mmCIF file of C-alpha atoms and ligand atoms in Angstrom:
data_model
loop_
_atom_site.group_PDB
_atom_site.id
_atom_site.type_symbol
_atom_site.label_atom_id
_atom_site.label_comp_id
_atom_site.label_asym_id
_atom_site.label_seq_id
_atom_site.Cartn_x
_atom_site.Cartn_y
_atom_site.Cartn_z
ATOM 1 C CA UNK A 77 -12.693 -22.003 9.390
ATOM 2 C CA UNK A 78 -11.211 -18.538 9.790
ATOM 3 C CA UNK A 79 -10.844 -17.069 13.241
ATOM 4 C CA UNK A 80 -13.256 -14.198 13.771
ATOM 5 C CA UNK A 81 -11.490 -10.905 14.191
ATOM 6 C CA UNK A 82 -13.772 -8.091 13.019
ATOM 7 C CA UNK A 83 -16.123 -6.802 15.715
ATOM 8 C CA UNK A 84 -19.729 -7.933 15.119
ATOM 9 C CA UNK A 85 -21.078 -4.424 15.828
ATOM 10 C CA UNK A 86 -19.017 -2.994 12.979
ATOM 11 C CA UNK A 87 -20.299 -5.667 10.626
ATOM 12 C CA UNK A 88 -23.858 -4.833 11.683
ATOM 13 C CA UNK A 89 -23.264 -1.126 11.055
ATOM 14 C CA UNK A 90 -21.787 -1.838 7.644
ATOM 15 C CA UNK A 91 -24.638 -4.190 6.741
ATOM 16 C CA UNK A 92 -27.144 -1.496 7.664
ATOM 17 C CA UNK A 93 -25.337 1.091 5.558
ATOM 18 C CA UNK A 94 -25.170 -1.252 2.572
ATOM 19 C CA UNK A 95 -28.912 -1.960 2.768
ATOM 20 C CA UNK A 96 -29.789 1.668 2.049
ATOM 21 C CA UNK A 97 -27.007 2.285 -0.423
ATOM 22 C CA UNK A 98 -27.077 2.485 -4.177
ATOM 23 C CA UNK A 99 -24.070 4.574 -5.180
ATOM 24 C CA UNK A 100 -20.722 3.634 -3.692
ATOM 25 C CA UNK A 101 -17.289 5.192 -4.125
ATOM 26 C CA UNK A 102 -14.138 3.338 -3.089
ATOM 27 C CA UNK A 103 -10.944 5.310 -2.477
ATOM 28 C CA UNK A 104 -7.364 4.234 -1.804
ATOM 29 C CA UNK A 105 -4.042 5.956 -1.208
ATOM 30 C CA UNK A 106 -1.833 7.967 -3.529
ATOM 31 C CA UNK A 107 0.896 5.993 -5.285
ATOM 32 C CA UNK A 108 -1.325 2.918 -5.045
ATOM 33 C CA UNK A 109 0.302 -0.478 -4.589
ATOM 34 C CA UNK A 110 -1.033 -3.978 -5.195
ATOM 35 C CA UNK A 111 -2.913 -3.996 -1.914
ATOM 36 C CA UNK A 112 -4.550 -0.598 -2.421
ATOM 37 C CA UNK A 113 -5.685 -1.454 -5.960
ATOM 38 C CA UNK A 114 -6.380 -5.144 -5.291
ATOM 39 C CA UNK A 115 -8.536 -4.520 -2.234
ATOM 40 C CA UNK A 116 -10.423 -1.667 -3.935
ATOM 41 C CA UNK A 117 -11.168 -3.593 -7.137
ATOM 42 C CA UNK A 118 -12.007 -6.793 -5.250
ATOM 43 C CA UNK A 119 -14.537 -4.982 -3.092
ATOM 44 C CA UNK A 120 -15.913 -3.091 -6.107
ATOM 45 C CA UNK A 121 -16.522 -6.296 -8.084
ATOM 46 C CA UNK A 122 -18.440 -7.938 -5.225
ATOM 47 C CA UNK A 123 -20.544 -4.863 -4.453
ATOM 48 C CA UNK A 124 -21.315 -4.544 -8.148
ATOM 49 C CA UNK A 125 -22.419 -8.154 -8.179
ATOM 50 C CA UNK A 126 -25.038 -7.435 -5.513
ATOM 51 C CA UNK A 127 -26.469 -4.618 -7.600
ATOM 52 C CA UNK A 128 -24.668 -1.542 -6.331
ATOM 53 C CA UNK A 129 -23.280 1.129 -8.593
ATOM 54 C CA UNK A 130 -19.601 1.275 -7.643
ATOM 55 C CA UNK A 131 -16.712 3.476 -8.751
ATOM 56 C CA UNK A 132 -13.103 3.352 -7.614
ATOM 57 C CA UNK A 133 -11.625 6.860 -7.356
ATOM 58 C CA UNK A 134 -7.886 7.265 -6.795
ATOM 59 C CA UNK A 135 -5.543 10.279 -6.719
ATOM 60 C CA UNK A 136 -3.274 8.995 -9.481
ATOM 61 C CA UNK A 137 -2.970 6.069 -11.872
ATOM 62 C CA UNK A 138 -2.007 2.552 -10.764
ATOM 63 C CA UNK A 139 1.409 1.318 -11.936
ATOM 64 C CA UNK A 140 1.401 -0.486 -15.270
ATOM 65 C CA UNK A 141 1.992 -3.925 -13.793
ATOM 66 C CA UNK A 142 -1.380 -3.737 -12.002
ATOM 67 C CA UNK A 143 -3.370 -2.798 -15.087
ATOM 68 C CA UNK A 144 -4.067 -6.491 -15.798
ATOM 69 C CA UNK A 145 -6.396 -6.579 -12.796
ATOM 70 C CA UNK A 146 -10.090 -6.907 -13.644
ATOM 71 C CA UNK A 147 -11.683 -3.456 -13.455
ATOM 72 C CA UNK A 148 -8.374 -1.539 -13.451
ATOM 73 C CA UNK A 149 -9.227 0.264 -16.676
ATOM 74 C CA UNK A 150 -12.463 1.602 -15.176
ATOM 75 C CA UNK A 151 -10.688 3.274 -12.241
ATOM 76 C CA UNK A 152 -11.371 7.009 -12.101
ATOM 77 C CA UNK A 153 -8.107 8.916 -11.926
ATOM 78 C CA UNK A 154 -8.864 12.042 -9.882
ATOM 79 C CA UNK A 155 -5.882 13.885 -11.346
ATOM 80 C CA UNK A 156 -7.331 13.491 -14.833
ATOM 81 C CA UNK A 157 -11.093 13.567 -14.230
ATOM 82 C CA UNK A 158 -11.474 15.875 -11.248
ATOM 83 C CA UNK A 159 -14.980 17.167 -12.045
ATOM 84 C CA UNK A 160 -16.377 13.696 -12.635
ATOM 85 C CA UNK A 161 -14.682 12.352 -9.508
ATOM 86 C CA UNK A 162 -15.961 15.297 -7.459
ATOM 87 C CA UNK A 163 -19.513 14.577 -8.586
ATOM 88 C CA UNK A 164 -19.136 10.865 -7.773
ATOM 89 C CA UNK A 165 -17.963 11.663 -4.241
ATOM 90 C CA UNK A 166 -20.636 14.318 -3.764
ATOM 91 C CA UNK A 167 -23.495 12.074 -4.941
ATOM 92 C CA UNK A 168 -22.320 8.866 -3.244
ATOM 93 C CA UNK A 169 -24.466 7.146 -0.588
ATOM 94 C CA UNK A 170 -21.433 5.435 0.896
ATOM 95 C CA UNK A 171 -17.661 5.925 0.631
ATOM 96 C CA UNK A 172 -14.984 3.379 1.480
ATOM 97 C CA UNK A 173 -11.469 4.295 2.567
ATOM 98 C CA UNK A 174 -9.267 1.298 1.796
ATOM 99 C CA UNK A 175 -5.643 0.725 2.778
ATOM 100 C CA UNK A 176 -4.998 4.107 4.359
ATOM 101 C CA UNK A 177 -5.298 5.543 7.846
ATOM 102 C CA UNK A 178 -5.115 9.303 7.361
ATOM 103 C CA UNK A 179 -6.949 11.664 5.057
ATOM 104 C CA UNK A 180 -3.737 13.188 3.695
ATOM 105 C CA UNK A 181 -2.836 9.778 2.205
ATOM 106 C CA UNK A 182 -5.442 10.387 -0.527
ATOM 107 C CA UNK A 183 -3.736 13.614 -1.456
ATOM 108 C CA UNK A 184 -5.878 15.710 -3.849
ATOM 109 C CA UNK A 185 -8.979 13.551 -3.251
ATOM 110 C CA UNK A 186 -9.083 14.544 0.429
ATOM 111 C CA UNK A 187 -11.066 17.743 0.026
ATOM 112 C CA UNK A 188 -13.961 16.198 -1.897
ATOM 113 C CA UNK A 189 -13.878 13.140 0.383
ATOM 114 C CA UNK A 190 -14.209 15.296 3.509
ATOM 115 C CA UNK A 191 -16.892 17.515 1.924
ATOM 116 C CA UNK A 192 -19.135 14.579 0.955
ATOM 117 C CA UNK A 193 -22.090 13.934 3.237
ATOM 118 C CA UNK A 194 -21.990 10.187 2.572
ATOM 119 C CA UNK A 195 -21.198 7.892 5.484
ATOM 120 C CA UNK A 196 -17.630 6.649 5.357
ATOM 121 C CA UNK A 197 -16.194 3.241 6.149
ATOM 122 C CA UNK A 198 -12.502 2.485 6.651
ATOM 123 C CA UNK A 199 -11.061 -0.962 6.010
ATOM 124 C CA UNK A 200 -7.343 -0.766 6.726
ATOM 125 C CA UNK A 201 -4.337 -2.356 8.392
ATOM 126 C CA UNK A 202 -2.098 0.633 9.167
ATOM 127 C CA UNK A 203 -1.285 1.614 12.730
ATOM 128 C CA UNK A 204 -2.959 4.592 14.433
ATOM 129 C CA UNK A 205 -6.030 5.141 12.229
ATOM 130 C CA UNK A 206 -7.246 8.753 12.326
ATOM 131 C CA UNK A 207 -10.859 9.819 12.943
ATOM 132 C CA UNK A 208 -12.196 10.737 9.518
ATOM 133 C CA UNK A 209 -14.746 7.931 9.011
ATOM 134 C CA UNK A 210 -18.009 6.721 10.565
ATOM 135 C CA UNK A 211 -17.145 3.025 10.730
ATOM 136 C CA UNK A 212 -13.534 2.111 11.374
ATOM 137 C CA UNK A 213 -12.495 -1.450 10.587
ATOM 138 C CA UNK A 214 -8.812 -1.236 11.392
ATOM 139 C CA UNK A 215 -6.661 -4.319 11.976
ATOM 140 C CA UNK A 216 -2.910 -3.667 11.895
ATOM 141 C CA UNK A 217 -2.276 -7.321 12.747
ATOM 142 C CA UNK A 218 -3.667 -8.389 9.360
ATOM 143 C CA UNK A 219 -1.007 -8.466 6.661
ATOM 144 C CA UNK A 220 -3.036 -6.821 3.908
ATOM 145 C CA UNK A 221 -6.189 -4.760 3.471
ATOM 146 C CA UNK A 222 -7.191 -7.225 0.754
ATOM 147 C CA UNK A 223 -7.250 -10.063 3.297
ATOM 148 C CA UNK A 224 -9.322 -7.862 5.599
ATOM 149 C CA UNK A 225 -11.749 -7.141 2.753
ATOM 150 C CA UNK A 226 -12.085 -10.896 2.238
ATOM 151 C CA UNK A 227 -12.878 -11.327 5.933
ATOM 152 C CA UNK A 228 -15.438 -8.519 5.894
ATOM 153 C CA UNK A 229 -17.122 -9.896 2.765
ATOM 154 C CA UNK A 230 -17.406 -13.326 4.386
ATOM 155 C CA UNK A 231 -18.959 -11.823 7.496
ATOM 156 C CA UNK A 232 -21.451 -9.942 5.316
ATOM 157 C CA UNK A 233 -22.346 -13.324 3.819
ATOM 158 C CA UNK A 234 -21.087 -12.163 0.439
ATOM 159 C CA UNK A 235 -18.587 -15.018 -0.014
ATOM 160 C CA UNK A 236 -20.697 -16.523 -2.849
ATOM 161 C CA UNK A 237 -20.336 -13.241 -4.766
ATOM 162 C CA UNK A 238 -16.541 -13.400 -4.772
ATOM 163 C CA UNK A 239 -15.946 -14.582 -8.324
ATOM 164 C CA UNK A 240 -12.664 -15.380 -10.061
ATOM 165 C CA UNK A 241 -12.104 -11.699 -10.906
ATOM 166 C CA UNK A 242 -12.670 -10.473 -7.354
ATOM 167 C CA UNK A 243 -10.526 -13.318 -6.044
ATOM 168 C CA UNK A 244 -7.708 -12.330 -8.424
ATOM 169 C CA UNK A 245 -7.748 -8.771 -7.061
ATOM 170 C CA UNK A 246 -7.852 -9.910 -3.427
ATOM 171 C CA UNK A 247 -5.025 -12.399 -3.959
ATOM 172 C CA UNK A 248 -2.890 -9.698 -5.605
ATOM 173 C CA UNK A 249 -3.222 -7.487 -2.524
ATOM 174 C CA UNK A 250 -2.349 -10.357 -0.205
ATOM 175 C CA UNK A 251 0.645 -11.340 -2.327
ATOM 176 C CA UNK A 252 2.123 -7.866 -2.783
ATOM 177 C CA UNK A 253 1.812 -6.752 0.855
ATOM 178 C CA UNK A 254 3.681 -9.851 2.013
ATOM 179 C CA UNK A 255 6.382 -9.818 -0.698
ATOM 180 C CA UNK A 256 4.901 -12.955 -2.213
ATOM 181 C CA UNK A 257 4.397 -14.426 1.285
ATOM 182 C CA UNK A 258 7.946 -13.814 2.454
ATOM 183 C CA UNK A 259 7.199 -11.413 5.362
ATOM 184 C CA UNK A 260 4.176 -10.836 7.640
ATOM 185 C CA UNK A 261 3.162 -14.207 6.352
ATOM 186 C CA UNK A 262 3.076 -16.597 9.318
ATOM 187 C CA UNK A 263 -0.660 -16.273 9.931
ATOM 188 C CA UNK A 264 -2.198 -19.708 9.221
ATOM 189 C CA UNK A 265 -5.439 -17.993 8.140
ATOM 190 C CA UNK A 266 -3.572 -16.555 5.149
ATOM 191 C CA UNK A 267 -3.323 -20.001 3.636
ATOM 192 C CA UNK A 268 -6.951 -20.827 4.321
ATOM 193 C CA UNK A 269 -7.912 -17.715 2.374
ATOM 194 C CA UNK A 270 -5.492 -18.549 -0.460
ATOM 195 C CA UNK A 271 -7.030 -21.995 -0.654
ATOM 196 C CA UNK A 272 -10.517 -20.481 -0.940
ATOM 197 C CA UNK A 273 -9.333 -18.063 -3.624
ATOM 198 C CA UNK A 274 -7.782 -20.933 -5.589
ATOM 199 C CA UNK A 275 -11.133 -22.708 -5.442
ATOM 200 C CA UNK A 276 -12.654 -19.585 -7.002
ATOM 201 C CA UNK A 277 -10.408 -20.259 -9.993
ATOM 202 C CA UNK A 278 -7.514 -17.819 -9.625
ATOM 203 C CA UNK A 279 -4.224 -18.600 -11.356
ATOM 204 C CA UNK A 280 -1.687 -17.603 -8.717
ATOM 205 C CA UNK A 281 1.306 -18.323 -10.947
ATOM 206 C CA UNK A 282 -0.071 -16.040 -13.659
ATOM 207 C CA UNK A 283 -0.778 -13.312 -11.078
ATOM 208 C CA UNK A 284 2.813 -13.533 -9.812
ATOM 209 C CA UNK A 285 4.124 -13.289 -13.350
ATOM 210 C CA UNK A 286 1.919 -10.303 -14.219
ATOM 211 C CA UNK A 287 2.976 -8.383 -11.119
ATOM 212 C CA UNK A 288 6.656 -9.263 -10.792
ATOM 213 C CA UNK A 289 7.871 -10.228 -14.276
ATOM 214 C CA UNK A 290 7.097 -6.806 -15.616
ATOM 215 C CA UNK A 291 10.566 -5.408 -16.315
ATOM 216 C CA UNK A 292 11.530 -3.281 -19.270
ATOM 217 C CA UNK A 293 15.172 -3.006 -20.388
ATOM 218 C CA UNK A 294 15.333 0.579 -19.034
ATOM 219 C CA UNK A 295 13.862 -0.504 -15.735
ATOM 220 C CA UNK A 296 16.276 -3.383 -15.305
ATOM 221 C CA UNK A 297 19.235 -1.139 -16.206
ATOM 222 C CA UNK A 298 18.105 1.603 -13.818
ATOM 223 C CA UNK A 299 17.958 -0.902 -10.967
ATOM 224 C CA UNK A 300 21.347 -2.286 -11.986
ATOM 225 C CA UNK A 301 22.822 1.218 -12.002
ATOM 226 C CA UNK A 302 21.330 1.997 -8.588
ATOM 227 C CA UNK A 303 22.792 -1.156 -7.050
ATOM 228 C CA UNK A 304 26.165 -0.708 -8.687
ATOM 229 C CA UNK A 305 26.720 3.029 -8.241
ATOM 230 C CA UNK A 306 24.242 4.414 -5.728
ATOM 231 C CA UNK A 307 24.068 1.790 -3.008
ATOM 232 C CA UNK A 308 25.771 2.810 0.203
ATOM 233 C CA UNK A 309 26.292 0.347 3.046
ATOM 234 C CA UNK A 310 26.784 1.681 6.560
ATOM 235 C CA UNK A 311 28.912 -1.192 7.853
ATOM 236 C CA UNK A 312 28.921 0.044 11.432
ATOM 237 C CA UNK A 313 25.098 0.320 11.447
ATOM 238 C CA UNK A 314 24.207 -2.757 9.382
ATOM 239 C CA UNK A 315 22.050 -0.649 7.126
ATOM 240 C CA UNK A 316 21.886 0.697 3.596
ATOM 241 C CA UNK A 317 20.798 3.714 1.607
ATOM 242 C CA UNK A 318 20.115 3.987 -2.116
ATOM 243 C CA UNK A 319 19.487 7.368 -3.745
ATOM 244 C CA UNK A 320 18.394 8.306 -7.257
ATOM 245 C CA UNK A 321 18.244 11.891 -8.465
ATOM 246 C CA UNK A 322 15.841 13.236 -11.063
ATOM 247 C CA UNK A 323 18.637 13.339 -13.669
ATOM 248 C CA UNK A 324 19.574 9.732 -13.011
ATOM 249 C CA UNK A 325 15.946 8.631 -13.263
ATOM 250 C CA UNK A 326 15.497 10.587 -16.484
ATOM 251 C CA UNK A 327 18.594 8.969 -17.984
ATOM 252 C CA UNK A 328 16.746 5.641 -17.804
ATOM 253 C CA UNK A 329 13.343 7.043 -18.893
ATOM 254 C CA UNK A 330 11.942 6.416 -15.425
ATOM 255 C CA UNK A 331 8.283 5.398 -15.306
ATOM 256 C CA UNK A 332 6.205 5.122 -12.168
ATOM 257 C CA UNK A 333 6.815 1.771 -10.494
ATOM 258 C CA UNK A 334 10.280 1.248 -12.074
ATOM 259 C CA UNK A 335 11.985 1.273 -8.652
ATOM 260 C CA UNK A 336 9.163 -0.578 -6.879
ATOM 261 C CA UNK A 337 11.160 -3.264 -5.063
ATOM 262 C CA UNK A 338 14.614 -1.687 -5.144
ATOM 263 C CA UNK A 339 14.503 -0.786 -1.441
ATOM 264 C CA UNK A 340 14.121 -4.465 -0.519
ATOM 265 C CA UNK A 341 17.288 -5.580 -2.313
ATOM 266 C CA UNK A 342 19.827 -4.634 0.416
ATOM 267 C CA UNK A 343 17.881 -6.749 2.929
ATOM 268 C CA UNK A 344 18.925 -9.840 0.999
ATOM 269 C CA UNK A 345 22.343 -9.398 2.653
ATOM 270 C CA UNK A 346 22.043 -11.258 5.975
ATOM 271 C CA UNK A 347 23.835 -8.608 8.052
ATOM 272 C CA UNK A 348 21.703 -5.701 6.808
ATOM 273 C CA UNK A 349 18.545 -5.097 8.824
ATOM 274 C CA UNK A 350 17.347 -1.765 7.469
ATOM 275 C CA UNK A 351 17.280 -0.183 4.048
ATOM 276 C CA UNK A 352 16.237 3.261 2.832
ATOM 277 C CA UNK A 353 15.652 4.467 -0.703
ATOM 278 C CA UNK A 354 15.420 8.164 -1.603
ATOM 279 C CA UNK A 355 13.954 9.053 -4.991
ATOM 280 C CA UNK A 356 13.887 12.645 -6.183
ATOM 281 C CA UNK A 357 10.434 13.744 -7.335
ATOM 282 C CA UNK A 358 9.785 17.153 -8.915
ATOM 283 C CA UNK A 359 9.421 19.043 -5.659
ATOM 284 C CA UNK A 360 10.346 16.641 -2.870
ATOM 285 C CA UNK A 361 12.278 13.488 -2.053
ATOM 286 C CA UNK A 362 10.176 10.325 -1.753
ATOM 287 C CA UNK A 363 11.408 8.075 1.024
ATOM 288 C CA UNK A 364 10.902 4.297 1.155
ATOM 289 C CA UNK A 365 12.126 2.253 4.096
ATOM 290 C CA UNK A 366 12.235 -1.460 4.884
ATOM 291 C CA UNK A 367 13.592 -3.457 7.790
ATOM 292 C CA UNK A 368 13.830 -6.916 9.283
ATOM 293 C CA UNK A 369 12.629 -8.007 12.687
ATOM 294 C CA UNK A 370 11.907 -5.487 15.425
ATOM 295 C CA UNK A 371 13.683 -2.460 13.944
ATOM 296 C CA UNK A 372 10.822 0.002 13.356
ATOM 297 C CA UNK A 373 11.363 2.148 10.277
ATOM 298 C CA UNK A 374 7.872 3.694 10.519
ATOM 299 C CA UNK A 375 9.019 5.518 13.664
ATOM 300 C CA UNK A 376 11.940 7.090 11.788
ATOM 301 C CA UNK A 377 9.674 8.069 8.872
ATOM 302 C CA UNK A 378 7.104 9.564 11.243
ATOM 303 C CA UNK A 379 9.583 11.515 13.308
ATOM 304 C CA UNK A 380 11.794 12.865 10.525
ATOM 305 C CA UNK A 381 10.260 12.389 7.096
ATOM 306 C CA UNK A 382 6.565 13.408 7.302
ATOM 307 C CA UNK A 383 5.483 9.833 6.881
ATOM 308 C CA UNK A 384 4.646 6.567 8.569
ATOM 309 C CA UNK A 385 3.597 3.051 7.687
ATOM 310 C CA UNK A 386 4.356 -0.332 9.151
ATOM 311 C CA UNK A 387 7.218 -1.470 11.356
ATOM 312 C CA UNK A 388 9.024 -3.202 8.477
ATOM 313 C CA UNK A 389 7.722 -1.173 5.524
ATOM 314 C CA UNK A 390 7.292 2.563 5.726
ATOM 315 C CA UNK A 391 7.755 5.754 3.787
ATOM 316 C CA UNK A 392 7.604 9.494 3.822
ATOM 317 C CA UNK A 393 8.590 12.708 2.112
ATOM 318 C CA UNK A 394 11.430 15.175 2.543
ATOM 319 C CA UNK A 395 11.022 18.726 1.333
ATOM 320 C CA UNK A 396 14.475 19.860 0.313
ATOM 321 C CA UNK A 397 17.431 18.742 -1.759
ATOM 322 C CA UNK A 398 18.736 15.184 -2.001
ATOM 323 C CA UNK A 399 21.949 16.220 -0.247
ATOM 324 C CA UNK A 400 19.972 17.637 2.677
ATOM 325 C CA UNK A 401 17.815 14.506 2.865
ATOM 326 C CA UNK A 402 20.919 12.319 3.055
ATOM 327 C CA UNK A 403 22.483 14.619 5.634
ATOM 328 C CA UNK A 404 19.373 14.420 7.784
ATOM 329 C CA UNK A 405 19.236 10.644 7.442
ATOM 330 C CA UNK A 406 22.868 10.260 8.426
ATOM 331 C CA UNK A 407 22.380 12.593 11.379
ATOM 332 C CA UNK A 408 19.450 10.735 12.871
ATOM 333 C CA UNK A 409 19.904 7.065 11.963
ATOM 334 C CA UNK A 410 22.755 6.255 14.307
ATOM 335 C CA UNK A 411 20.701 7.043 17.425
ATOM 336 C CA UNK A 412 17.875 4.752 16.327
ATOM 337 C CA UNK A 413 20.257 1.881 15.663
ATOM 338 C CA UNK A 414 22.084 2.436 18.958
ATOM 339 C CA UNK A 415 18.827 2.565 20.903
ATOM 340 C CA UNK A 416 17.603 -0.567 19.158
ATOM 341 C CA UNK A 417 20.783 -2.505 19.887
ATOM 342 C CA UNK A 418 20.824 -1.275 23.534
ATOM 343 C CA UNK A 419 17.244 -2.476 24.040
ATOM 344 C CA UNK A 420 18.100 -5.853 22.558
ATOM 345 C CA UNK A 421 20.966 -6.455 24.973
HETATM 346 P P1 5GP B 178 6.413 2.288 -0.225
HETATM 347 O O1 5GP B 178 7.821 2.296 0.253
HETATM 348 O O2 5GP B 178 6.074 0.991 -0.864
HETATM 349 O O3 5GP B 178 6.063 3.494 -1.024
HETATM 350 O O4 5GP B 178 5.514 2.375 1.078
HETATM 351 C C1 5GP B 178 5.525 1.371 2.054
HETATM 352 C C2 5GP B 178 4.493 1.687 3.106
HETATM 353 O O5 5GP B 178 4.910 2.869 3.791
HETATM 354 C C3 5GP B 178 3.125 2.020 2.565
HETATM 355 O O6 5GP B 178 2.330 0.879 2.510
HETATM 356 C C4 5GP B 178 2.589 3.004 3.576
HETATM 357 O O7 5GP B 178 2.079 2.307 4.675
HETATM 358 C C5 5GP B 178 3.819 3.709 4.069
HETATM 359 N N1 5GP B 178 4.075 5.011 3.418
HETATM 360 C C6 5GP B 178 4.753 5.230 2.285
HETATM 361 N N2 5GP B 178 4.836 6.537 2.023
HETATM 362 C C7 5GP B 178 4.197 7.168 3.022
HETATM 363 C C8 5GP B 178 3.926 8.545 3.323
HETATM 364 O O8 5GP B 178 4.326 9.468 2.602
HETATM 365 N N3 5GP B 178 3.207 8.794 4.463
HETATM 366 C C9 5GP B 178 2.785 7.789 5.292
HETATM 367 N N4 5GP B 178 2.088 8.128 6.381
HETATM 368 N N5 5GP B 178 3.023 6.506 5.036
HETATM 369 C C10 5GP B 178 3.704 6.183 3.925
HETATM 370 MN MN1 MN B 179 -1.661 -2.458 2.472
#
């Protein structure tokens, strides 16, 4: 038996909304990861199974290694099909916001989302959820939105409608947001849910292989280059920074998702407790940050890099050159580390 965590009143509100709903749109954040896509597709499959007309609308395409997920090919890419997506959002009876806590996280979809008169329901696990929905199911203590979707579906008595396909999507979200159950993964309920998903027929080994064994030669070489030539360790701070410029990315025919887990690599050194990765996009620098233990990288991303996220996994954006981004990072990081170490003593 799972512990109950979602407030009964919210479940009642959601049940009521679903009763009078025919057309549903599910949205998730820009640069979608396994949890964003997995939770969205998992929910879509179950709501479809109970007779709803459901579309998943996202700002940009999922990475290639998630395209094996059931329903991934039917996702509506807002960037490509804006008019169609606008009409879906406008005509929807209900809109879900999955795996994000602020409207700006859905980028170009935000305007049509906000303009739609449909009631909106958030299911999310990021800290500090903003007020842009009617029903807010926000649980930062849950390791993935996918796991939260599973909990909500059970409470709605829709567990029987979770088939192998939906279970595959939900498991993928749970697996990717915990680094294959290597962080945020001490909750015993996690393993109860995995057990239920296995009984639905998922092949967890195949899911792992689809998601993680998805290298191309260029991708592997780019990561090798980054670790060999662009990996700076700040010995006095026990932290690391990796940077890749546009030219460097182009030299290895960079495709979205090619540097997906690069930021985690420095943390495999026992002494290193934080790691940043700066990737040059066309008009800004994308920041990814990871940490171990109590060192909160979301705070740094919020305060200096227009971003946020979780304590141990966060990100943001820097509008300026790579050199300026590095300069800013080096200017601010020392104080955070000092403060952290002072508090620990
Ligand atoms: P990643 O490094 O995998 O791109 O992002 C890790 C986590 O950081 C995401 O799950 C999300 O919570 C957060 N994050 C990443 N980029 C941004 C951003 O630009 N803004 C905010 N608010 N959060 C971000
Ligand atoms: Mn997530």
